[in-house]
Amino acid sequence: MPEHSPAMRYSNAVLPSRGQSGRVQGDLVTTKGGSIAGEEEADGTGAAFVHVAPRHMPLPVLIAVPHAGRAYPSETLAHMRDPRHSQLRLEDRCIDVVGVEVARATGTGLLVAHAPRAILDLNRSADDIDWGMIAKPKGFDKDTFLGGFSGPVSASGSGNARARSGLGLVPRRLPGFGEIWRSKISFGEVERRVEQIHRPYHEFLERELERIRDAWGAALLIDLHSMPPLRRRAGEEKAPRIVLGDRYGVSCDNVLASNAFRYLESNGCATAHNRPYSGGYVLDRHARRSKGIHGIQIEVCRTTYLDTAFSETTKNATVLANLLAGLVRVLGAETAGLGSGGQIRQAAE
């Protein structure tokens, strides 16, 4: 992971330790975990994710960015039919840059995956695999593999329609483009990615949300994504610029979703609710309303912060970051209120 990445500009500290690395720098604590290429470097530069948070958080909010990873091993690029095209189509391009600015402005925790979505999609269950793209060893038993995964698997079981369509745990094909890879991926490599990217990311996210909840009485996960431009539907004045997903009311308290829409609409931002994006595995696994952990997915139109090629950020990224920072403050204060039985902490104001 390059030290000039957006998350590392938030905090440039790391100390090696077993499995993960962390260091306090000023008021920020940085933790790195997982491994992208299979062998974690002593300085943590090959880490699959980085987390940065103030020691004293003013809001019970964690922003996670699972799809903006751009740290591609050379062998991964060589295995792609058209690396540049696939990268731009698969990545939530540079939304981590926006996430860093929002975290800086609000003092929230920030978890950024540096492992690219092309290698492994962190918003998919470990059983969400298109087995037709995997070169399996002799005697391979799928149930044994899935049984060794510690986290919950998808309710629909392995080999579901989404995986077969090409966008499973390891993306296989893109609409209008076809196959991403030159050949099948070995089972051993998929297993390694689950163990060294998927498992540590979700285990860390789970622990951090529980830590925030225990401190505040409630926690809010904001799963930050970007989306291609949407078409305006019948009855809409404008095409949505932001889609809020709460798994149709399952993943967060209704008051959070209501306040989010009220804030965005008051700021002139066209929004949609759950359509076409309601959230995925991240919310299914980590949002637990009954246990005080809420989750909402935010999908941002790429035209709001990227150039016309959807490749680099523009000055509008700052405008978007300011809008989202205001949203985070509103939702963070409301979450604090939920955790304290309606009494919003002074620190959240």
PDB file of N, CA and C in Angstrom, residues 8 11-25 28-33 40 42-44 47 49-52 204:
ATOM      1  N   MET A   8      -3.513   7.111   4.193  1.00  0.00           N
ATOM      2  CA  MET A   8      -2.250   7.282   4.888  1.00  0.00           C
ATOM      3  C   MET A   8      -1.850   8.741   4.990  1.00  0.00           C
ATOM      4  N   SER A  11      -3.100   9.644   8.359  1.00  0.00           N
ATOM      5  CA  SER A  11      -2.162   9.301   9.425  1.00  0.00           C
ATOM      6  C   SER A  11      -1.089   8.406   8.854  1.00  0.00           C
ATOM      7  N   ASN A  12       0.162   8.780   9.021  1.00  0.00           N
ATOM      8  CA  ASN A  12       1.275   8.074   8.388  1.00  0.00           C
ATOM      9  C   ASN A  12       2.080   7.245   9.372  1.00  0.00           C
ATOM     10  N   ALA A  13       1.442   6.596  10.331  1.00  0.00           N
ATOM     11  CA  ALA A  13       2.182   5.864  11.352  1.00  0.00           C
ATOM     12  C   ALA A  13       1.867   4.386  11.309  1.00  0.00           C
ATOM     13  N   VAL A  14       2.866   3.564  11.620  1.00  0.00           N
ATOM     14  CA  VAL A  14       2.649   2.123  11.700  1.00  0.00           C
ATOM     15  C   VAL A  14       3.773   1.475  12.492  1.00  0.00           C
ATOM     16  N   LEU A  15       3.412   0.530  13.344  1.00  0.00           N
ATOM     17  CA  LEU A  15       4.381  -0.297  14.038  1.00  0.00           C
ATOM     18  C   LEU A  15       4.018  -1.748  13.798  1.00  0.00           C
ATOM     19  N   PRO A  16       4.956  -2.624  13.387  1.00  0.00           N
ATOM     20  CA  PRO A  16       4.618  -4.015  13.112  1.00  0.00           C
ATOM     21  C   PRO A  16       4.302  -4.789  14.387  1.00  0.00           C
ATOM     22  N   SER A  17       3.342  -5.680  14.264  1.00  0.00           N
ATOM     23  CA  SER A  17       3.022  -6.596  15.358  1.00  0.00           C
ATOM     24  C   SER A  17       2.398  -7.824  14.741  1.00  0.00           C
ATOM     25  N   ARG A  18       1.972  -8.742  15.552  1.00  0.00           N
ATOM     26  CA  ARG A  18       1.434  -9.991  15.040  1.00  0.00           C
ATOM     27  C   ARG A  18       0.095  -9.775  14.352  1.00  0.00           C
ATOM     28  N   GLY A  19       0.036 -10.048  13.044  1.00  0.00           N
ATOM     29  CA  GLY A  19      -1.229 -10.000  12.310  1.00  0.00           C
ATOM     30  C   GLY A  19      -1.659  -8.606  11.912  1.00  0.00           C
ATOM     31  N   GLN A  20      -1.558  -7.658  12.844  1.00  0.00           N
ATOM     32  CA  GLN A  20      -1.941  -6.289  12.553  1.00  0.00           C
ATOM     33  C   GLN A  20      -0.868  -5.369  13.106  1.00  0.00           C
ATOM     34  N   SER A  21      -0.897  -4.133  12.672  1.00  0.00           N
ATOM     35  CA  SER A  21       0.075  -3.165  13.152  1.00  0.00           C
ATOM     36  C   SER A  21      -0.631  -1.887  13.505  1.00  0.00           C
ATOM     37  N   GLY A  22      -0.153  -1.214  14.532  1.00  0.00           N
ATOM     38  CA  GLY A  22      -0.814   0.004  14.940  1.00  0.00           C
ATOM     39  C   GLY A  22       0.122   0.939  15.677  1.00  0.00           C
ATOM     40  N   ARG A  23      -0.263   2.230  15.676  1.00  0.00           N
ATOM     41  CA  ARG A  23       0.548   3.219  16.358  1.00  0.00           C
ATOM     42  C   ARG A  23      -0.294   4.450  16.641  1.00  0.00           C
ATOM     43  N   VAL A  24      -0.016   5.087  17.757  1.00  0.00           N
ATOM     44  CA  VAL A  24      -0.658   6.345  18.082  1.00  0.00           C
ATOM     45  C   VAL A  24       0.234   7.472  17.583  1.00  0.00           C
ATOM     46  N   GLN A  25      -0.313   8.369  16.788  1.00  0.00           N
ATOM     47  CA  GLN A  25       0.426   9.526  16.313  1.00  0.00           C
ATOM     48  C   GLN A  25      -0.404  10.752  16.615  1.00  0.00           C
ATOM     49  N   LEU A  28      -4.273  10.535  16.757  1.00  0.00           N
ATOM     50  CA  LEU A  28      -4.776   9.512  15.855  1.00  0.00           C
ATOM     51  C   LEU A  28      -4.135   8.164  16.113  1.00  0.00           C
ATOM     52  N   VAL A  29      -4.940   7.122  15.994  1.00  0.00           N
ATOM     53  CA  VAL A  29      -4.461   5.748  16.098  1.00  0.00           C
ATOM     54  C   VAL A  29      -4.647   5.084  14.733  1.00  0.00           C
ATOM     55  N   THR A  30      -3.565   4.567  14.181  1.00  0.00           N
ATOM     56  CA  THR A  30      -3.607   3.919  12.868  1.00  0.00           C
ATOM     57  C   THR A  30      -3.374   2.427  13.039  1.00  0.00           C
ATOM     58  N   THR A  31      -4.189   1.631  12.378  1.00  0.00           N
ATOM     59  CA  THR A  31      -4.048   0.179  12.399  1.00  0.00           C
ATOM     60  C   THR A  31      -4.101  -0.348  10.975  1.00  0.00           C
ATOM     61  N   LYS A  32      -3.187  -1.235  10.658  1.00  0.00           N
ATOM     62  CA  LYS A  32      -3.191  -1.911   9.361  1.00  0.00           C
ATOM     63  C   LYS A  32      -3.368  -3.401   9.588  1.00  0.00           C
ATOM     64  N   GLY A  33      -4.038  -4.077   8.646  1.00  0.00           N
ATOM     65  CA  GLY A  33      -4.260  -5.504   8.801  1.00  0.00           C
ATOM     66  C   GLY A  33      -4.441  -6.198   7.469  1.00  0.00           C
ATOM     67  N   GLU A  40       2.866 -10.429   4.097  1.00  0.00           N
ATOM     68  CA  GLU A  40       2.773  -9.098   4.688  1.00  0.00           C
ATOM     69  C   GLU A  40       4.168  -8.581   4.999  1.00  0.00           C
ATOM     70  N   ALA A  42       7.098  -6.269   6.703  1.00  0.00           N
ATOM     71  CA  ALA A  42       7.317  -5.872   8.093  1.00  0.00           C
ATOM     72  C   ALA A  42       6.805  -4.461   8.371  1.00  0.00           C
ATOM     73  N   ASP A  43       6.823  -3.583   7.365  1.00  0.00           N
ATOM     74  CA  ASP A  43       6.365  -2.216   7.581  1.00  0.00           C
ATOM     75  C   ASP A  43       4.889  -2.028   7.276  1.00  0.00           C
ATOM     76  N   GLY A  44       4.219  -3.108   6.919  1.00  0.00           N
ATOM     77  CA  GLY A  44       2.772  -3.044   6.697  1.00  0.00           C
ATOM     78  C   GLY A  44       2.357  -2.494   5.353  1.00  0.00           C
ATOM     79  N   ALA A  47      -0.506  -4.255   3.443  1.00  0.00           N
ATOM     80  CA  ALA A  47      -1.723  -4.497   4.207  1.00  0.00           C
ATOM     81  C   ALA A  47      -2.964  -4.362   3.336  1.00  0.00           C
ATOM     82  N   PHE A  49      -5.956  -3.467   4.475  1.00  0.00           N
ATOM     83  CA  PHE A  49      -6.784  -2.341   4.893  1.00  0.00           C
ATOM     84  C   PHE A  49      -6.012  -1.491   5.902  1.00  0.00           C
ATOM     85  N   VAL A  50      -6.466  -0.253   6.042  1.00  0.00           N
ATOM     86  CA  VAL A  50      -5.935   0.657   7.056  1.00  0.00           C
ATOM     87  C   VAL A  50      -7.100   1.332   7.756  1.00  0.00           C
ATOM     88  N   HIS A  51      -6.974   1.457   9.073  1.00  0.00           N
ATOM     89  CA  HIS A  51      -8.000   2.113   9.882  1.00  0.00           C
ATOM     90  C   HIS A  51      -7.336   3.250  10.652  1.00  0.00           C
ATOM     91  N   VAL A  52      -7.966   4.411  10.624  1.00  0.00           N
ATOM     92  CA  VAL A  52      -7.475   5.584  11.340  1.00  0.00           C
ATOM     93  C   VAL A  52      -8.628   6.153  12.152  1.00  0.00           C
ATOM     94  N   PHE A 204     -12.017  -7.231  12.016  1.00  0.00           N
ATOM     95  CA  PHE A 204     -11.649  -5.915  12.557  1.00  0.00           C
ATOM     96  C   PHE A 204     -12.864  -4.997  12.603  1.00  0.00           C
TER      97      PHE A 204
END
